[in-house]
Every structure is written in C-alpha cells, then in structure tokens.
PDB file of C-alpha atoms in Angstrom:
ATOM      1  CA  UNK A  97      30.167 -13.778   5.890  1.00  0.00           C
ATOM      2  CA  UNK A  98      31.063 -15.998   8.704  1.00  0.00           C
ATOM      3  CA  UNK A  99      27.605 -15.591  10.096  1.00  0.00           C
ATOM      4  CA  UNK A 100      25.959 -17.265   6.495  1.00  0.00           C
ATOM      5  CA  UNK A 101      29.000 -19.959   6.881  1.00  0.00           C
ATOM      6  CA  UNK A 102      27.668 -20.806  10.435  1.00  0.00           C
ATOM      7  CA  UNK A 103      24.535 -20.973   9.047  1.00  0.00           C
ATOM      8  CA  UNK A 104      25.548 -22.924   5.477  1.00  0.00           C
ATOM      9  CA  UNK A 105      23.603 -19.693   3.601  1.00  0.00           C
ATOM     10  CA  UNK A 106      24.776 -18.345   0.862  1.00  0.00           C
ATOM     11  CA  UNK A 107      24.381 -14.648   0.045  1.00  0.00           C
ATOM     12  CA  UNK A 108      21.874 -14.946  -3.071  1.00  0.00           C
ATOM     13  CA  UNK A 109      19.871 -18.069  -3.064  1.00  0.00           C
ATOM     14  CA  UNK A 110      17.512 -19.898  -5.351  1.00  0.00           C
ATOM     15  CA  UNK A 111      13.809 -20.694  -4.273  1.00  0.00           C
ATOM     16  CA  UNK A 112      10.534 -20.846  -6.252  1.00  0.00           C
ATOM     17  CA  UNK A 113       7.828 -17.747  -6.378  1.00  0.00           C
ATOM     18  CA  UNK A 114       5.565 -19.291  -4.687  1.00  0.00           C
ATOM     19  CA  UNK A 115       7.897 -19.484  -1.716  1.00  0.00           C
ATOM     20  CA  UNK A 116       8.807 -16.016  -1.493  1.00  0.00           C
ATOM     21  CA  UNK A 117       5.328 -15.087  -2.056  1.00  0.00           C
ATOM     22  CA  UNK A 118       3.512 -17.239   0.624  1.00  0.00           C
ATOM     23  CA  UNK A 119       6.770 -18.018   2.909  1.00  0.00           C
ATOM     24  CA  UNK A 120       9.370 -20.694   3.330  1.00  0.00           C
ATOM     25  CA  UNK A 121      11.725 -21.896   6.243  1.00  0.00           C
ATOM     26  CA  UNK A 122      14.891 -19.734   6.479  1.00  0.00           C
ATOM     27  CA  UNK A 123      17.565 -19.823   9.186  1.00  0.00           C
ATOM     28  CA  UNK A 124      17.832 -16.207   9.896  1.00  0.00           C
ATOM     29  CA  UNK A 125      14.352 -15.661  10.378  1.00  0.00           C
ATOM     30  CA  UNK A 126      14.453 -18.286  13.351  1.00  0.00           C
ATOM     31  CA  UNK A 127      18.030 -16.877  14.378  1.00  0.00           C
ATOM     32  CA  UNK A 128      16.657 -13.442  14.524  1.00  0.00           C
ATOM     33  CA  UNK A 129      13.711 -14.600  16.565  1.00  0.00           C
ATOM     34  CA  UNK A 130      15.891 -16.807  18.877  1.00  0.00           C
ATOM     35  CA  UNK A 131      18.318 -13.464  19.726  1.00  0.00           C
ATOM     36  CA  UNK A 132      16.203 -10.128  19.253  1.00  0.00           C
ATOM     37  CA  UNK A 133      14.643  -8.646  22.329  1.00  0.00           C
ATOM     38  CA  UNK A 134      10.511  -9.488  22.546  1.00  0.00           C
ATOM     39  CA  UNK A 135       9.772  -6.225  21.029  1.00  0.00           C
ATOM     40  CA  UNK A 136      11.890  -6.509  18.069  1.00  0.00           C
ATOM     41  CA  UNK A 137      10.886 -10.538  17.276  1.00  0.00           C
ATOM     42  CA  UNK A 138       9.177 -10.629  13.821  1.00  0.00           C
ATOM     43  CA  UNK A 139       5.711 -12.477  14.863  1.00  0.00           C
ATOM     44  CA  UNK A 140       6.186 -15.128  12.312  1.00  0.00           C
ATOM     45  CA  UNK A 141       8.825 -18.187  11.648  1.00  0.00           C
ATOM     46  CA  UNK A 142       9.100 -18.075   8.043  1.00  0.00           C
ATOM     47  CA  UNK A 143      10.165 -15.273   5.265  1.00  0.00           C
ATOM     48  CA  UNK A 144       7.288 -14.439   2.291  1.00  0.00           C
ATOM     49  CA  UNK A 145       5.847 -11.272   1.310  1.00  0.00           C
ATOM     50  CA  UNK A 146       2.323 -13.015   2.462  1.00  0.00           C
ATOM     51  CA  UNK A 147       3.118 -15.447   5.341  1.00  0.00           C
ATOM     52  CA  UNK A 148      -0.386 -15.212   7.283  1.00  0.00           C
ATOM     53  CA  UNK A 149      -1.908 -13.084   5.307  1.00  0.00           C
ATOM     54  CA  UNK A 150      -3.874 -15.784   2.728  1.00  0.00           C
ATOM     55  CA  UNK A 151      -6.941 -15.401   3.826  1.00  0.00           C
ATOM     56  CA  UNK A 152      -6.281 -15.119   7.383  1.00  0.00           C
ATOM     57  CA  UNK A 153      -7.135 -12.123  10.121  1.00  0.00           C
ATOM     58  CA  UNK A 154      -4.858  -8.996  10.092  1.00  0.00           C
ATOM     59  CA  UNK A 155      -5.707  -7.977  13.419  1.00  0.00           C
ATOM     60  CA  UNK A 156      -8.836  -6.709  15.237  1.00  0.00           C
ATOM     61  CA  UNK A 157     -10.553  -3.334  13.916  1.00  0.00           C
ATOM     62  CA  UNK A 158     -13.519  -1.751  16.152  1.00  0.00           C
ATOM     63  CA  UNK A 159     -15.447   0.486  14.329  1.00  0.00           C
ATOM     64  CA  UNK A 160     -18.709   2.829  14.614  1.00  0.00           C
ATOM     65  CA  UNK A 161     -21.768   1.088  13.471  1.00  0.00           C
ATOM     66  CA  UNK A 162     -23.499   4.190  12.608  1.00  0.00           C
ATOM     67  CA  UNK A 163     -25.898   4.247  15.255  1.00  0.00           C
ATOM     68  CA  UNK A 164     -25.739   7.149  16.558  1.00  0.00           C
ATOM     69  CA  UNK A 165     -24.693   8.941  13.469  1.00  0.00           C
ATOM     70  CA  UNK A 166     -25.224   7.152  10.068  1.00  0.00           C
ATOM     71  CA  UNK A 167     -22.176   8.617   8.556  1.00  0.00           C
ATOM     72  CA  UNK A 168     -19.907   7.559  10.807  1.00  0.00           C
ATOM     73  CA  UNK A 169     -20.831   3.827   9.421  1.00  0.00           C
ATOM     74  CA  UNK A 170     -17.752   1.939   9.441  1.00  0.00           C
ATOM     75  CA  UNK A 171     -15.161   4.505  10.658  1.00  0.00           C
ATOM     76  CA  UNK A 172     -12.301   2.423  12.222  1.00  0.00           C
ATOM     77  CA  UNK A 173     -11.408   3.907  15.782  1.00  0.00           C
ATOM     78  CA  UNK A 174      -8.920   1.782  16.306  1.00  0.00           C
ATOM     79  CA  UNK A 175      -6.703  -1.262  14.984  1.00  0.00           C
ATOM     80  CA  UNK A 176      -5.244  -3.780  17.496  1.00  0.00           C
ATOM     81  CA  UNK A 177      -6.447  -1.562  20.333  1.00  0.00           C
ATOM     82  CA  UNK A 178      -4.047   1.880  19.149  1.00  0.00           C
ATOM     83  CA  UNK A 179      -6.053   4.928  17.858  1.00  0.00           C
ATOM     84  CA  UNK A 180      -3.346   5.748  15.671  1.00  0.00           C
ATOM     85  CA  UNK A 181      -0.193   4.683  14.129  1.00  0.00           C
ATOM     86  CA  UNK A 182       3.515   4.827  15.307  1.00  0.00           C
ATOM     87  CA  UNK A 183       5.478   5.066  12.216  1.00  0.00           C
ATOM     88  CA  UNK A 184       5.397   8.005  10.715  1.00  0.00           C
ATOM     89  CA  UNK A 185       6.927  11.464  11.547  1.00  0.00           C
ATOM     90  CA  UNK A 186       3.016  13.893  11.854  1.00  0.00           C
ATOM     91  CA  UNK A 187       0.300  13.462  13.413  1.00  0.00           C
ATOM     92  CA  UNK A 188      -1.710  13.901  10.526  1.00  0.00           C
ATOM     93  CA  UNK A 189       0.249  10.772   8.716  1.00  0.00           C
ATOM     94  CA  UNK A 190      -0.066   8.838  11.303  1.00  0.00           C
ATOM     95  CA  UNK A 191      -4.547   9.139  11.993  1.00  0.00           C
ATOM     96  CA  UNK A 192      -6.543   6.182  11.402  1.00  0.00           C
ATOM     97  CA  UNK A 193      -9.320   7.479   9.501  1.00  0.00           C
ATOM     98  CA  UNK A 194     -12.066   5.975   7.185  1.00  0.00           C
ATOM     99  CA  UNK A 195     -13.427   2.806   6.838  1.00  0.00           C
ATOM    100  CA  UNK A 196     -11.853  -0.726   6.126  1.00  0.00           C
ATOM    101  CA  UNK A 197     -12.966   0.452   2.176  1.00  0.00           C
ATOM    102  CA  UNK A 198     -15.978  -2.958   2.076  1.00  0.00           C
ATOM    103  CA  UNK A 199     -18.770   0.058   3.170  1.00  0.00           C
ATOM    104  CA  UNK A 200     -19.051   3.986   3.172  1.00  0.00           C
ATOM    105  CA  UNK A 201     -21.845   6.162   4.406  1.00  0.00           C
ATOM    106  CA  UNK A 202     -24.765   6.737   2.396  1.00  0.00           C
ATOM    107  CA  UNK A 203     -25.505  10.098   0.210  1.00  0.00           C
ATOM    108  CA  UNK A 204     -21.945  10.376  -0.521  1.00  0.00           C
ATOM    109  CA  UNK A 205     -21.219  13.283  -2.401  1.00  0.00           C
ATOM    110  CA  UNK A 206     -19.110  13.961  -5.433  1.00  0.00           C
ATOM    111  CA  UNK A 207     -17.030  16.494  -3.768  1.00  0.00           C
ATOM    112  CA  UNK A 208     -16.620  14.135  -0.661  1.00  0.00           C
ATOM    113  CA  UNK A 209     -12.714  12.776   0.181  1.00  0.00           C
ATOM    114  CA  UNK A 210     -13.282   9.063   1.192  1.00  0.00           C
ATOM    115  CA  UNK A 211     -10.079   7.074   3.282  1.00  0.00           C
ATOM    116  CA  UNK A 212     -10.034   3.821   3.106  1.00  0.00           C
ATOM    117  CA  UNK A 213      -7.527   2.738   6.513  1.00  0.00           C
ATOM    118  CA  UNK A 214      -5.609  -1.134   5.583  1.00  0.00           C
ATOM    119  CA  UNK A 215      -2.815  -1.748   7.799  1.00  0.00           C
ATOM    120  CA  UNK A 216      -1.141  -3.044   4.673  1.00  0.00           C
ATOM    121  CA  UNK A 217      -0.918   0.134   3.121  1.00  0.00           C
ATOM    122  CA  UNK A 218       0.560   1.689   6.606  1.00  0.00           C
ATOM    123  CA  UNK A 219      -1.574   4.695   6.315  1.00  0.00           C
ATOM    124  CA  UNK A 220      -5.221   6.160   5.602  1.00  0.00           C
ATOM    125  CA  UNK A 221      -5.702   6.000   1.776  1.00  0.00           C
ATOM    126  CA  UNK A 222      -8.098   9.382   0.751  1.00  0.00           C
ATOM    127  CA  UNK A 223      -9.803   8.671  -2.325  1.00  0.00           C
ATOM    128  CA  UNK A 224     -11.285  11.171  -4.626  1.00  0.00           C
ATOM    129  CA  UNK A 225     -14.137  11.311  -6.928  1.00  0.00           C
ATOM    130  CA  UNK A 226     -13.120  10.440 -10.701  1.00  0.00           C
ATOM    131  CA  UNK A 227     -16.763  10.071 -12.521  1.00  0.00           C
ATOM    132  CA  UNK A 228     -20.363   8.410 -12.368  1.00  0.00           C
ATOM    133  CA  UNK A 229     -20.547   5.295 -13.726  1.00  0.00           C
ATOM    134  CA  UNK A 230     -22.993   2.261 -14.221  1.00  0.00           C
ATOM    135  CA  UNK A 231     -22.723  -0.694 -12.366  1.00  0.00           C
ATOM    136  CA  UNK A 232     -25.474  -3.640 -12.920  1.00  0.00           C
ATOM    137  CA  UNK A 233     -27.513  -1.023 -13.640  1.00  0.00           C
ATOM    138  CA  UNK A 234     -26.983   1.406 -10.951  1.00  0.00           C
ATOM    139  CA  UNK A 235     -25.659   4.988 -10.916  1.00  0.00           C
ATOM    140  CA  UNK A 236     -22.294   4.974  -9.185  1.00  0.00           C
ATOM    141  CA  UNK A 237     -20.397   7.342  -8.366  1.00  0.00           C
ATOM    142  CA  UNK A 238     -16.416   6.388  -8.764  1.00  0.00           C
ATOM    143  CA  UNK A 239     -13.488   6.963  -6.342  1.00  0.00           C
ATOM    144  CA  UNK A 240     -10.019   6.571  -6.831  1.00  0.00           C
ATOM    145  CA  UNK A 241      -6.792   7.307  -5.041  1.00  0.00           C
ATOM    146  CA  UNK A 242      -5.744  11.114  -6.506  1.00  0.00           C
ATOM    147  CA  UNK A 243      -3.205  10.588  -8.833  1.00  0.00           C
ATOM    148  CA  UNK A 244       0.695  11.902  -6.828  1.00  0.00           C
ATOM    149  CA  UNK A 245      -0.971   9.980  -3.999  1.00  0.00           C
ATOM    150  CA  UNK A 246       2.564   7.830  -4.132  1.00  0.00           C
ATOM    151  CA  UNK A 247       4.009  11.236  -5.312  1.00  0.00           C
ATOM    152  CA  UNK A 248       7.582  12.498  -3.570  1.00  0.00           C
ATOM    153  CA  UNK A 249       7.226  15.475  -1.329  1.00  0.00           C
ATOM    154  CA  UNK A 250       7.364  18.130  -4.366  1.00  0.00           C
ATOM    155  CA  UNK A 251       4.201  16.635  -5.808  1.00  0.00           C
ATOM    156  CA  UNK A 252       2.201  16.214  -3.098  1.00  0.00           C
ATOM    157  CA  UNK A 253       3.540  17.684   0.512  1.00  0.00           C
ATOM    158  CA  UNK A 254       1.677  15.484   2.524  1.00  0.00           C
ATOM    159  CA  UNK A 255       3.835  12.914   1.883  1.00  0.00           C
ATOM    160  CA  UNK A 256       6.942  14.371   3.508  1.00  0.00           C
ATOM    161  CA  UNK A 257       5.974  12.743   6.852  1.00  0.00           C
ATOM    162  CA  UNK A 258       6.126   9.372   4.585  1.00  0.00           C
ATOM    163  CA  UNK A 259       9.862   9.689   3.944  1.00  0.00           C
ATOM    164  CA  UNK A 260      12.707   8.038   6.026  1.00  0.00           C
ATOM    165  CA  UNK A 261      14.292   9.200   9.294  1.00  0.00           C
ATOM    166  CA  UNK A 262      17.091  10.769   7.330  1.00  0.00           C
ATOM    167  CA  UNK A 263      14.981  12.376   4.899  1.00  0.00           C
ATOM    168  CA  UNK A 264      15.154   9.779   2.206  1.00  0.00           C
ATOM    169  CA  UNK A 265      11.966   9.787  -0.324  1.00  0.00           C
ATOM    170  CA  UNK A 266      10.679   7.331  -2.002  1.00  0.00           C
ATOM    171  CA  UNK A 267      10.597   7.885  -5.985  1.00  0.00           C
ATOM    172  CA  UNK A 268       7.324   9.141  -7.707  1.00  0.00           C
ATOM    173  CA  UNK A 269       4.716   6.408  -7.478  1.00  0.00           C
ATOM    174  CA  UNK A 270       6.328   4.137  -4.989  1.00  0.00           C
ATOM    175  CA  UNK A 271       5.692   4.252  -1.353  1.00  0.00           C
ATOM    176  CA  UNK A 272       7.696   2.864   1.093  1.00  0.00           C
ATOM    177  CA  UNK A 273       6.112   0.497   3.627  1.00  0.00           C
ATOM    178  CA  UNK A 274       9.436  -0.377   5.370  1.00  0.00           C
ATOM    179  CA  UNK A 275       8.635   1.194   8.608  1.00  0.00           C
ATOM    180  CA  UNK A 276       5.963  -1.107   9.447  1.00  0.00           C
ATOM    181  CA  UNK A 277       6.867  -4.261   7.787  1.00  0.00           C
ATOM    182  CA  UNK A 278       9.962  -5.113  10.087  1.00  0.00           C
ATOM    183  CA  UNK A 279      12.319  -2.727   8.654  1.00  0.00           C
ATOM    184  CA  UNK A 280      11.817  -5.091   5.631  1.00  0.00           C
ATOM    185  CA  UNK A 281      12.822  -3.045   2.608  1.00  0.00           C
ATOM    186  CA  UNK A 282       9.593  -2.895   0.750  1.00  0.00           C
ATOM    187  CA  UNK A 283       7.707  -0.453  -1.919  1.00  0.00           C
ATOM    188  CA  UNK A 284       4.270  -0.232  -2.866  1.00  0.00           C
ATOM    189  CA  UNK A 285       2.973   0.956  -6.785  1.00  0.00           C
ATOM    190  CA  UNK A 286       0.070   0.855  -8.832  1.00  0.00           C
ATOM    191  CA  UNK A 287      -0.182  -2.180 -10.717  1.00  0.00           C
ATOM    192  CA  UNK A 288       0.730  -0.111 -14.044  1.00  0.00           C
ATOM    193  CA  UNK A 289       3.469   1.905 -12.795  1.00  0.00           C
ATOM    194  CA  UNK A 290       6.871   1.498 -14.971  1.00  0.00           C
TER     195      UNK A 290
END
C-alpha cells in the first residue's frame, strides 16, 4: 500500500477499453522497468493487452520455402532465432511446428493433423479435419482446432505440460498464456465459450 501511495495509485482504477486494449501510461510499468534486472524488463512502456501488436511485427520467423521438399512449405524452424520454446514443462509442448497458419502444403489429406505455430497462442496449435466445404466455388477441405484442445489434463493429456509449476490447471476451455506474457495473468477461450 505504501508503494501505490508513493506512486498516487490506487488499487482499482478507472480507464476506458480502448486503453486497456491498445495500452496507456502507468507508473508501475515504468517503475518495474526502471528496477528489474535486463532479463526480467517487460520490452514495452505502457500496460494493454495489445500494446505493439496493431498491426505491427511480432518478431522474425524463418521458415522452409519448400524447395527442396514441397511439403515442408512454410514450416517455421525458428522464431526470434530459438528452435523451440522455453515455457513449458516437455519437450513435446514446447516444439515449434507448422506453419504461421496464412499457407499449408498442397494435397493435404483429410486424415492429415495441421499446426498452425503463433507466438500469441504460446504453443503449436494442431488442427484437425472437420468436413469439405465450398468456398467461392472450390472444394475445401475444413480444419479446426479438436474440440478439448483447451481441455484440462483429464480430457486431453497433452495438456499437462500446459499447467503451472505447481501443478495448477487451467479450467476446461481456457488456456493459460501467463508463462509467456510476463507472468501477466492471462487466459485464452474460444470466442463462444461460457
């Protein structure tokens, strides 16, 4: 408490959406900067769920152009020069595999698992195949994530390596992206989930 009187910040505070959503000024983000070592600084100077991130670069991808092997069009090797993550407690969660999800190898097939890797989603998505479908005209085949991909550990065991150092799950159809947003406590879901 003395800390937010130092800083004349109260504990809840009052500020429009479209701050919180694209970022605003706020003096613990610069006092955290000013006193955490390098490696722990937050590498921006405002708080928003999508500072930098309107229509700006994530970071640098390199991926296979399918030369040399036509299905491996688009696979990310690597995302700001690491071939694989740090956050998460396998191996397995942690592989950066798939494409960025904007192109996928021709003569996919129906029985295929697609990943789609987004550093915003702190992990390799799979998707599955759901149906074929029309688009302008075209047959199309559809893929979506498989249902419990968001499930807790019971549901779906791969996600185990998804859960908190002291084994602390996130509920079905959230998934927790803490670990590599800052330590910021955040949850992903599906736009419907209730």
């Amino acid at each position: 408490s003395s800390m937010l009187t130092i800083l004349k910040q109260e504990v809840f505070n009052s500020t429009t959406v479209g701050d919180v959503v694209w970022g605003y000024d706020h003096p613990l983000i610069k006092l955290g900067n000013d006193v955490l070592p390098p490696e722990q600084k937050i590498p921006f100077d405002k708080f928003g769920f999508f500072v930098d991130k309107n229509n700006s670069l994530e970071g640098v991808y390199e991926a296979k152009t399918g030369q040399q092997n036509v299905k491996q069009i688009g696979q990310v090797v690597s995302f700001q020069d690491k071939t694989e993550l740090d956050f998460w407690s396998t191996n397995d969660c942690n592989t950066i595999r798939g494409t960025d999800g904007t192109i996928f190898h021709p003569d996919i097939a129906r029985n295929e698992t697609l990943y789609i890797f987004n550093m915003n989603l702190c992990q390799s998505l799979p998707l599955t195949y759901q149906k074929d479908i029309q688009h302008h005209g075209i047959n199309t085949y559809r893929f979506v994530p498989p249902e419990k991909v968001f499930g807790t550990p019971e549901e779906n065991p791969r996600n185990e390596c998804f859960c908190s150092d002291d084994n602390r799950c996130a509920p079905s159809g959230l998934f927790n992206i803490s670990k590599c947003q800052f330590g910021s406590p955040l949850m992903l879901s599906w736009p419907h989930f209730f």
